[in-house]
Amino acid sequence: DAGVTQSPTHLIKTRGQQVTLRCSPISGHKSVSWYQQVLGQGPQFIFQYYEKEERGRGNFPDRFSARQFPNYSSELNVNALLLGDSALYLCASSLWAGTGGPTYEQYFGPGTRLTVT
Amino acid sequence: GQQLNQSPQSMFIQEGEDVSMNCTSSSIFNTWLWYKQDPGEGPVLLIALYKAGELTSNGRLTAQFGITRKDSFLNISASIPSDVGIYFCAGQGAQKLVFGQGTRLTINP
């Protein structure tokens, strides 16, 4: 079975530009989360989506946005890129049991390496 | 952002030795997870823990969910070269994962 897939693998952008990253979850998983991992640190939570709705948001500026499609794939958009946005962007998928229900483990994709120059 | 306190930050061991690392938090988590990350890859789930006091094994890996729900440890027995990498603990609450800073494991053959 295919795991979480992400595209592109690598990306180089210039300050001020905009970028869109894509993620396809594991088949049967309806929840997608996005994380930013700066070199030498653990991943930081950006967003979680379920059924096309935002279910959670981390401490990131409004330049970061995301959406989920009917097939449960997702896109992460970052506007007005800064040098500090250079990082590995990870997508994770999981099952969902609803608010208040049991939590399920998250499985990560290989990530998209974004370099901002 | 919020992070868990993971220690040690790095370990240099001989092949065949046992390894122990731990993670502590000021917050309670309902689920603890341990991941391993190789260079240029995403984190791979090793063990998930769901109950306080739970002890779970996966091959040579053993992890425990602390009774206070604020800590967890991971042990690796009889280390082999492919164990090299960065190990992350993560606490899960409200669908969001909070990660430790990672423990970098280096093995001398």
PDB file of C-alpha atoms in Angstrom:
ATOM      1  CA  ASP A   1       0.000   0.000   0.000  1.00  0.00           C
ATOM      2  CA  ALA A   2       1.203   3.501  -0.827  1.00  0.00           C
ATOM      3  CA  GLY A   3       2.181   5.703   2.073  1.00  0.00           C
ATOM      4  CA  VAL A   4       1.776   9.459   2.308  1.00  0.00           C
ATOM      5  CA  THR A   5       3.095  11.148  -0.821  1.00  0.00           C
ATOM      6  CA  GLN A   6       4.267  14.735  -1.162  1.00  0.00           C
ATOM      7  CA  SER A   7       5.290  16.904  -4.087  1.00  0.00           C
ATOM      8  CA  PRO A   8       7.560  18.417  -5.060  1.00  0.00           C
ATOM      9  CA  THR A   9      10.557  16.852  -3.326  1.00  0.00           C
ATOM     10  CA  HIS A  10      12.637  20.002  -3.415  1.00  0.00           C
ATOM     11  CA  LEU A  11      11.848  23.617  -4.178  1.00  0.00           C
ATOM     12  CA  ILE A  12      13.894  26.791  -4.385  1.00  0.00           C
ATOM     13  CA  LYS A  13      12.099  30.124  -4.172  1.00  0.00           C
ATOM     14  CA  THR A  14      13.040  33.776  -3.794  1.00  0.00           C
ATOM     15  CA  ARG A  15      11.981  36.008  -0.910  1.00  0.00           C
ATOM     16  CA  GLY A  16       8.538  37.483  -1.488  1.00  0.00           C
ATOM     17  CA  GLN A  17       7.359  34.687  -3.761  1.00  0.00           C
ATOM     18  CA  GLN A  18       4.516  32.278  -3.056  1.00  0.00           C
ATOM     19  CA  VAL A  19       4.691  28.485  -2.885  1.00  0.00           C
ATOM     20  CA  THR A  20       2.193  25.604  -2.963  1.00  0.00           C
ATOM     21  CA  LEU A  21       3.026  22.190  -1.557  1.00  0.00           C
ATOM     22  CA  ARG A  22       0.902  19.091  -2.139  1.00  0.00           C
ATOM     23  CA  CYS A  23       0.095  15.986  -0.113  1.00  0.00           C
ATOM     24  CA  SER A  24      -1.848  12.781  -0.714  1.00  0.00           C
ATOM     25  CA  PRO A  25      -2.784  10.785   2.403  1.00  0.00           C
ATOM     26  CA  ILE A  26      -2.720   7.058   2.965  1.00  0.00           C
ATOM     27  CA  SER A  27      -5.785   5.411   1.415  1.00  0.00           C
ATOM     28  CA  GLY A  28      -8.598   5.428   3.962  1.00  0.00           C
ATOM     29  CA  HIS A  29      -7.130   8.270   6.025  1.00  0.00           C
ATOM     30  CA  LYS A  30      -9.334  11.343   6.061  1.00  0.00           C
ATOM     31  CA  SER A  31      -7.268  13.675   8.227  1.00  0.00           C
ATOM     32  CA  VAL A  32      -4.175  15.523   7.020  1.00  0.00           C
ATOM     33  CA  SER A  33      -1.789  17.593   9.117  1.00  0.00           C
ATOM     34  CA  TRP A  34       1.096  19.842   8.102  1.00  0.00           C
ATOM     35  CA  TYR A  35       4.327  20.369  10.040  1.00  0.00           C
ATOM     36  CA  GLN A  36       7.383  22.569   9.540  1.00  0.00           C
ATOM     37  CA  GLN A  37      10.772  21.149  10.487  1.00  0.00           C
ATOM     38  CA  VAL A  38      13.671  23.557  10.679  1.00  0.00           C
ATOM     39  CA  LEU A  39      17.126  21.987  10.533  1.00  0.00           C
ATOM     40  CA  GLY A  40      18.154  20.536  13.884  1.00  0.00           C
ATOM     41  CA  GLN A  41      14.703  20.744  15.474  1.00  0.00           C
ATOM     42  CA  GLY A  42      11.612  18.618  15.820  1.00  0.00           C
ATOM     43  CA  PRO A  43       8.611  19.227  13.563  1.00  0.00           C
ATOM     44  CA  GLN A  44       6.258  22.087  14.499  1.00  0.00           C
ATOM     45  CA  PHE A  45       2.499  21.769  13.940  1.00  0.00           C
ATOM     46  CA  ILE A  46       1.015  24.132  11.337  1.00  0.00           C
ATOM     47  CA  PHE A  47      -2.486  22.870  10.445  1.00  0.00           C
ATOM     48  CA  GLN A  48      -4.815  19.911  10.657  1.00  0.00           C
ATOM     49  CA  TYR A  49      -7.666  19.300   8.213  1.00  0.00           C
ATOM     50  CA  TYR A  50     -10.563  16.859   8.214  1.00  0.00           C
ATOM     51  CA  GLU A  51     -13.473  16.759   5.797  1.00  0.00           C
ATOM     52  CA  LYS A  52     -12.172  19.932   4.118  1.00  0.00           C
ATOM     53  CA  GLU A  53     -12.387  21.903   7.356  1.00  0.00           C
ATOM     54  CA  GLU A  54      -9.548  23.280   9.456  1.00  0.00           C
ATOM     55  CA  ARG A  55      -9.564  21.426  12.783  1.00  0.00           C
ATOM     56  CA  GLY A  56      -6.434  22.844  14.332  1.00  0.00           C
ATOM     57  CA  ARG A  57      -3.904  25.591  13.747  1.00  0.00           C
ATOM     58  CA  GLY A  58      -0.436  26.112  15.180  1.00  0.00           C
ATOM     59  CA  ASN A  59       1.365  29.345  15.957  1.00  0.00           C
ATOM     60  CA  PHE A  60       2.119  30.403  12.384  1.00  0.00           C
ATOM     61  CA  PRO A  61       1.363  33.724  10.637  1.00  0.00           C
ATOM     62  CA  ASP A  62      -1.505  34.254   8.239  1.00  0.00           C
ATOM     63  CA  ARG A  63       0.923  33.914   5.344  1.00  0.00           C
ATOM     64  CA  PHE A  64       0.438  30.193   5.854  1.00  0.00           C
ATOM     65  CA  SER A  65      -2.816  28.686   4.604  1.00  0.00           C
ATOM     66  CA  ALA A  66      -4.031  25.266   3.577  1.00  0.00           C
ATOM     67  CA  ARG A  67      -6.982  23.453   2.157  1.00  0.00           C
ATOM     68  CA  GLN A  68      -8.236  19.906   1.780  1.00  0.00           C
ATOM     69  CA  PHE A  69      -9.993  18.504  -1.251  1.00  0.00           C
ATOM     70  CA  PRO A  70     -12.897  16.022  -1.501  1.00  0.00           C
ATOM     71  CA  ASN A  71     -10.422  13.198  -2.172  1.00  0.00           C
ATOM     72  CA  TYR A  72      -8.699  14.137   1.153  1.00  0.00           C
ATOM     73  CA  SER A  73      -5.522  15.387  -0.510  1.00  0.00           C
ATOM     74  CA  SER A  74      -4.265  18.720   0.724  1.00  0.00           C
ATOM     75  CA  GLU A  75      -2.266  21.788  -0.273  1.00  0.00           C
ATOM     76  CA  LEU A  76      -0.199  24.079   1.896  1.00  0.00           C
ATOM     77  CA  ASN A  77       0.319  27.622   0.640  1.00  0.00           C
ATOM     78  CA  VAL A  78       2.871  30.096   1.916  1.00  0.00           C
ATOM     79  CA  ASN A  79       2.777  33.702   0.702  1.00  0.00           C
ATOM     80  CA  ALA A  80       5.415  36.428   0.851  1.00  0.00           C
ATOM     81  CA  LEU A  81       8.199  33.952   1.582  1.00  0.00           C
ATOM     82  CA  LEU A  82      10.882  34.871   4.103  1.00  0.00           C
ATOM     83  CA  LEU A  83      14.346  33.388   4.490  1.00  0.00           C
ATOM     84  CA  GLY A  84      13.151  31.848   7.761  1.00  0.00           C
ATOM     85  CA  ASP A  85      10.553  29.800   5.906  1.00  0.00           C
ATOM     86  CA  SER A  86      13.347  27.568   4.618  1.00  0.00           C
ATOM     87  CA  ALA A  87      12.577  24.161   6.113  1.00  0.00           C
ATOM     88  CA  LEU A  88      11.363  20.632   5.497  1.00  0.00           C
ATOM     89  CA  TYR A  89       7.573  20.679   5.233  1.00  0.00           C
ATOM     90  CA  LEU A  90       6.002  17.434   6.338  1.00  0.00           C
ATOM     91  CA  CYS A  91       2.527  16.128   5.723  1.00  0.00           C
ATOM     92  CA  ALA A  92       1.004  13.476   7.974  1.00  0.00           C
ATOM     93  CA  SER A  93      -2.216  11.522   7.605  1.00  0.00           C
ATOM     94  CA  SER A  94      -4.326   9.661  10.133  1.00  0.00           C
ATOM     95  CA  LEU A  95      -7.719   8.203  10.788  1.00  0.00           C
ATOM     96  CA  TRP A  96     -10.235  10.436  12.516  1.00  0.00           C
ATOM     97  CA  ALA A  97     -12.732   9.534  15.226  1.00  0.00           C
ATOM     98  CA  GLY A  98     -14.278  12.942  15.671  1.00  0.00           C
ATOM     99  CA  THR A  99     -13.850  15.594  18.308  1.00  0.00           C
ATOM    100  CA  GLY A 100     -13.628  13.924  21.688  1.00  0.00           C
ATOM    101  CA  GLY A 101     -13.031  10.527  20.142  1.00  0.00           C
ATOM    102  CA  PRO A 102      -9.833   8.480  20.348  1.00  0.00           C
ATOM    103  CA  THR A 103      -6.763   9.875  18.672  1.00  0.00           C
ATOM    104  CA  TYR A 104      -4.930   7.893  16.051  1.00  0.00           C
ATOM    105  CA  GLU A 105      -1.253   7.817  15.218  1.00  0.00           C
ATOM    106  CA  GLN A 106      -0.020  10.035  12.405  1.00  0.00           C
ATOM    107  CA  TYR A 107       2.050   8.731   9.502  1.00  0.00           C
ATOM    108  CA  PHE A 108       4.416  11.094   7.728  1.00  0.00           C
ATOM    109  CA  GLY A 109       5.379  11.583   4.109  1.00  0.00           C
ATOM    110  CA  PRO A 110       8.964  12.173   2.943  1.00  0.00           C
ATOM    111  CA  GLY A 111       8.553  15.940   3.046  1.00  0.00           C
ATOM    112  CA  THR A 112       9.218  18.845   0.702  1.00  0.00           C
ATOM    113  CA  ARG A 113      12.513  20.662   1.210  1.00  0.00           C
ATOM    114  CA  LEU A 114      11.893  24.386   0.652  1.00  0.00           C
ATOM    115  CA  THR A 115      14.834  26.715   0.282  1.00  0.00           C
ATOM    116  CA  VAL A 116      14.186  30.470   0.208  1.00  0.00           C
ATOM    117  CA  THR A 117      17.002  32.641  -1.145  1.00  0.00           C
TER     118      THR A 117
ATOM    119  CA  GLY B   1       6.579  26.764  19.706  1.00  0.00           C
ATOM    120  CA  GLN B   2       5.933  24.190  22.384  1.00  0.00           C
ATOM    121  CA  GLN B   3       8.381  21.306  22.559  1.00  0.00           C
ATOM    122  CA  LEU B   4       9.023  18.394  24.806  1.00  0.00           C
ATOM    123  CA  ASN B   5      12.303  18.009  26.688  1.00  0.00           C
ATOM    124  CA  GLN B   6      14.107  15.067  25.162  1.00  0.00           C
ATOM    125  CA  SER B   7      17.430  13.707  26.388  1.00  0.00           C
ATOM    126  CA  PRO B   8      20.131  13.041  25.659  1.00  0.00           C
ATOM    127  CA  GLN B   9      20.562  15.268  22.598  1.00  0.00           C
ATOM    128  CA  SER B  10      23.115  12.866  21.136  1.00  0.00           C
ATOM    129  CA  MET B  11      24.593   9.458  21.872  1.00  0.00           C
ATOM    130  CA  PHE B  12      27.740   7.765  20.616  1.00  0.00           C
ATOM    131  CA  ILE B  13      27.749   4.038  21.316  1.00  0.00           C
ATOM    132  CA  GLN B  14      29.359   0.796  20.224  1.00  0.00           C
ATOM    133  CA  GLU B  15      27.448  -1.692  18.132  1.00  0.00           C
ATOM    134  CA  GLY B  16      25.707  -4.193  20.374  1.00  0.00           C
ATOM    135  CA  GLU B  17      25.159  -1.793  23.268  1.00  0.00           C
ATOM    136  CA  ASP B  18      21.758  -0.952  24.676  1.00  0.00           C
ATOM    137  CA  VAL B  19      20.359   2.575  24.309  1.00  0.00           C
ATOM    138  CA  SER B  20      17.991   4.529  26.513  1.00  0.00           C
ATOM    139  CA  MET B  21      16.422   7.925  25.864  1.00  0.00           C
ATOM    140  CA  ASN B  22      13.571   9.791  27.503  1.00  0.00           C
ATOM    141  CA  CYS B  23      11.139  12.609  27.084  1.00  0.00           C
ATOM    142  CA  THR B  24       9.420  14.837  29.645  1.00  0.00           C
ATOM    143  CA  SER B  25       6.700  17.444  29.450  1.00  0.00           C
ATOM    144  CA  SER B  26       4.976  19.958  31.693  1.00  0.00           C
ATOM    145  CA  SER B  27       1.703  19.006  29.998  1.00  0.00           C
ATOM    146  CA  ILE B  28      -0.299  15.796  30.111  1.00  0.00           C
ATOM    147  CA  PHE B  29      -0.691  13.846  26.883  1.00  0.00           C
ATOM    148  CA  ASN B  30      -3.183  11.112  26.078  1.00  0.00           C
ATOM    149  CA  THR B  31      -0.876   9.438  23.573  1.00  0.00           C
ATOM    150  CA  TRP B  32       2.907   9.196  23.294  1.00  0.00           C
ATOM    151  CA  LEU B  33       4.633   8.296  20.041  1.00  0.00           C
ATOM    152  CA  TRP B  34       8.225   7.536  19.113  1.00  0.00           C
ATOM    153  CA  TYR B  35       9.506   8.228  15.593  1.00  0.00           C
ATOM    154  CA  LYS B  36      12.831   7.681  13.830  1.00  0.00           C
ATOM    155  CA  GLN B  37      14.010  10.021  11.103  1.00  0.00           C
ATOM    156  CA  ASP B  38      16.784   9.336   8.609  1.00  0.00           C
ATOM    157  CA  PRO B  39      18.479  12.188   6.693  1.00  0.00           C
ATOM    158  CA  GLY B  40      16.241  13.616   3.978  1.00  0.00           C
ATOM    159  CA  GLU B  41      13.279  11.476   5.021  1.00  0.00           C
ATOM    160  CA  GLY B  42      10.090  11.985   6.983  1.00  0.00           C
ATOM    161  CA  PRO B  43       9.712  10.554  10.506  1.00  0.00           C
ATOM    162  CA  VAL B  44       8.777   6.870  10.640  1.00  0.00           C
ATOM    163  CA  LEU B  45       6.509   5.689  13.455  1.00  0.00           C
ATOM    164  CA  LEU B  46       8.176   3.141  15.745  1.00  0.00           C
ATOM    165  CA  ILE B  47       5.861   2.753  18.726  1.00  0.00           C
ATOM    166  CA  ALA B  48       2.562   4.282  19.892  1.00  0.00           C
ATOM    167  CA  LEU B  49       1.497   4.300  23.552  1.00  0.00           C
ATOM    168  CA  TYR B  50      -2.093   4.941  24.621  1.00  0.00           C
ATOM    169  CA  LYS B  51      -2.367   4.239  28.354  1.00  0.00           C
ATOM    170  CA  ALA B  52      -0.489   5.584  31.359  1.00  0.00           C
ATOM    171  CA  GLY B  53       1.915   2.923  32.587  1.00  0.00           C
ATOM    172  CA  GLU B  54       1.743   1.007  29.298  1.00  0.00           C
ATOM    173  CA  LEU B  55       4.906  -0.842  28.278  1.00  0.00           C
ATOM    174  CA  THR B  56       5.083  -1.771  24.580  1.00  0.00           C
ATOM    175  CA  SER B  57       7.719  -3.579  22.545  1.00  0.00           C
ATOM    176  CA  ASN B  58       8.452  -3.642  18.834  1.00  0.00           C
ATOM    177  CA  GLY B  59      11.307  -6.036  18.174  1.00  0.00           C
ATOM    178  CA  ARG B  60      14.397  -4.689  19.932  1.00  0.00           C
ATOM    179  CA  LEU B  61      12.553  -1.490  20.869  1.00  0.00           C
ATOM    180  CA  THR B  62      10.678  -1.031  24.137  1.00  0.00           C
ATOM    181  CA  ALA B  63       8.821   2.112  25.172  1.00  0.00           C
ATOM    182  CA  GLN B  64       6.833   3.103  28.229  1.00  0.00           C
ATOM    183  CA  PHE B  65       4.115   5.696  28.820  1.00  0.00           C
ATOM    184  CA  GLY B  66       4.818   7.345  32.173  1.00  0.00           C
ATOM    185  CA  ILE B  67       2.270   6.929  34.940  1.00  0.00           C
ATOM    186  CA  THR B  68       1.886  10.712  35.279  1.00  0.00           C
ATOM    187  CA  ARG B  69       1.262  10.966  31.488  1.00  0.00           C
ATOM    188  CA  LYS B  70       4.008  13.593  31.363  1.00  0.00           C
ATOM    189  CA  ASP B  71       6.912  11.403  30.304  1.00  0.00           C
ATOM    190  CA  SER B  72       7.998   8.455  28.206  1.00  0.00           C
ATOM    191  CA  PHE B  73      11.171   6.499  27.534  1.00  0.00           C
ATOM    192  CA  LEU B  74      12.490   4.417  24.653  1.00  0.00           C
ATOM    193  CA  ASN B  75      15.014   1.605  24.966  1.00  0.00           C
ATOM    194  CA  ILE B  76      16.848  -0.073  22.092  1.00  0.00           C
ATOM    195  CA  SER B  77      18.566  -3.350  22.885  1.00  0.00           C
ATOM    196  CA  ALA B  78      21.633  -4.761  21.126  1.00  0.00           C
ATOM    197  CA  SER B  79      22.049  -1.823  18.736  1.00  0.00           C
ATOM    198  CA  ILE B  80      22.937  -2.444  15.085  1.00  0.00           C
ATOM    199  CA  PRO B  81      24.248  -0.046  12.408  1.00  0.00           C
ATOM    200  CA  SER B  82      20.805   0.569  10.892  1.00  0.00           C
ATOM    201  CA  ASP B  83      19.643   2.048  14.224  1.00  0.00           C
ATOM    202  CA  VAL B  84      21.615   5.188  13.369  1.00  0.00           C
ATOM    203  CA  GLY B  85      19.378   8.229  12.984  1.00  0.00           C
ATOM    204  CA  ILE B  86      17.432  10.805  14.941  1.00  0.00           C
ATOM    205  CA  TYR B  87      14.769   9.621  17.361  1.00  0.00           C
ATOM    206  CA  PHE B  88      11.858  11.902  18.248  1.00  0.00           C
ATOM    207  CA  CYS B  89       9.296  11.576  20.974  1.00  0.00           C
ATOM    208  CA  ALA B  90       5.905  13.181  20.386  1.00  0.00           C
ATOM    209  CA  GLY B  91       2.964  13.819  22.650  1.00  0.00           C
ATOM    210  CA  GLN B  92      -0.434  13.835  21.019  1.00  0.00           C
ATOM    211  CA  GLY B  93      -3.305  15.944  22.282  1.00  0.00           C
ATOM    212  CA  ALA B  94      -6.303  17.374  20.416  1.00  0.00           C
ATOM    213  CA  GLN B  95      -5.063  15.833  17.158  1.00  0.00           C
ATOM    214  CA  LYS B  96      -1.846  17.864  17.303  1.00  0.00           C
ATOM    215  CA  LEU B  97       1.603  16.355  17.789  1.00  0.00           C
ATOM    216  CA  VAL B  98       4.157  18.144  19.966  1.00  0.00           C
ATOM    217  CA  PHE B  99       7.704  16.931  19.318  1.00  0.00           C
ATOM    218  CA  GLY B 100      10.887  16.754  21.332  1.00  0.00           C
ATOM    219  CA  GLN B 101      14.148  18.137  19.969  1.00  0.00           C
ATOM    220  CA  GLY B 102      15.372  14.686  18.992  1.00  0.00           C
ATOM    221  CA  THR B 103      18.159  12.323  20.082  1.00  0.00           C
ATOM    222  CA  ARG B 104      20.843  11.746  17.463  1.00  0.00           C
ATOM    223  CA  LEU B 105      22.184   8.196  17.692  1.00  0.00           C
ATOM    224  CA  THR B 106      25.606   7.357  16.259  1.00  0.00           C
ATOM    225  CA  ILE B 107      26.939   3.803  16.347  1.00  0.00           C
ATOM    226  CA  ASN B 108      30.594   2.836  16.091  1.00  0.00           C
ATOM    227  CA  PRO B 109      30.958  -0.579  14.468  1.00  0.00           C
TER     228      PRO B 109
END
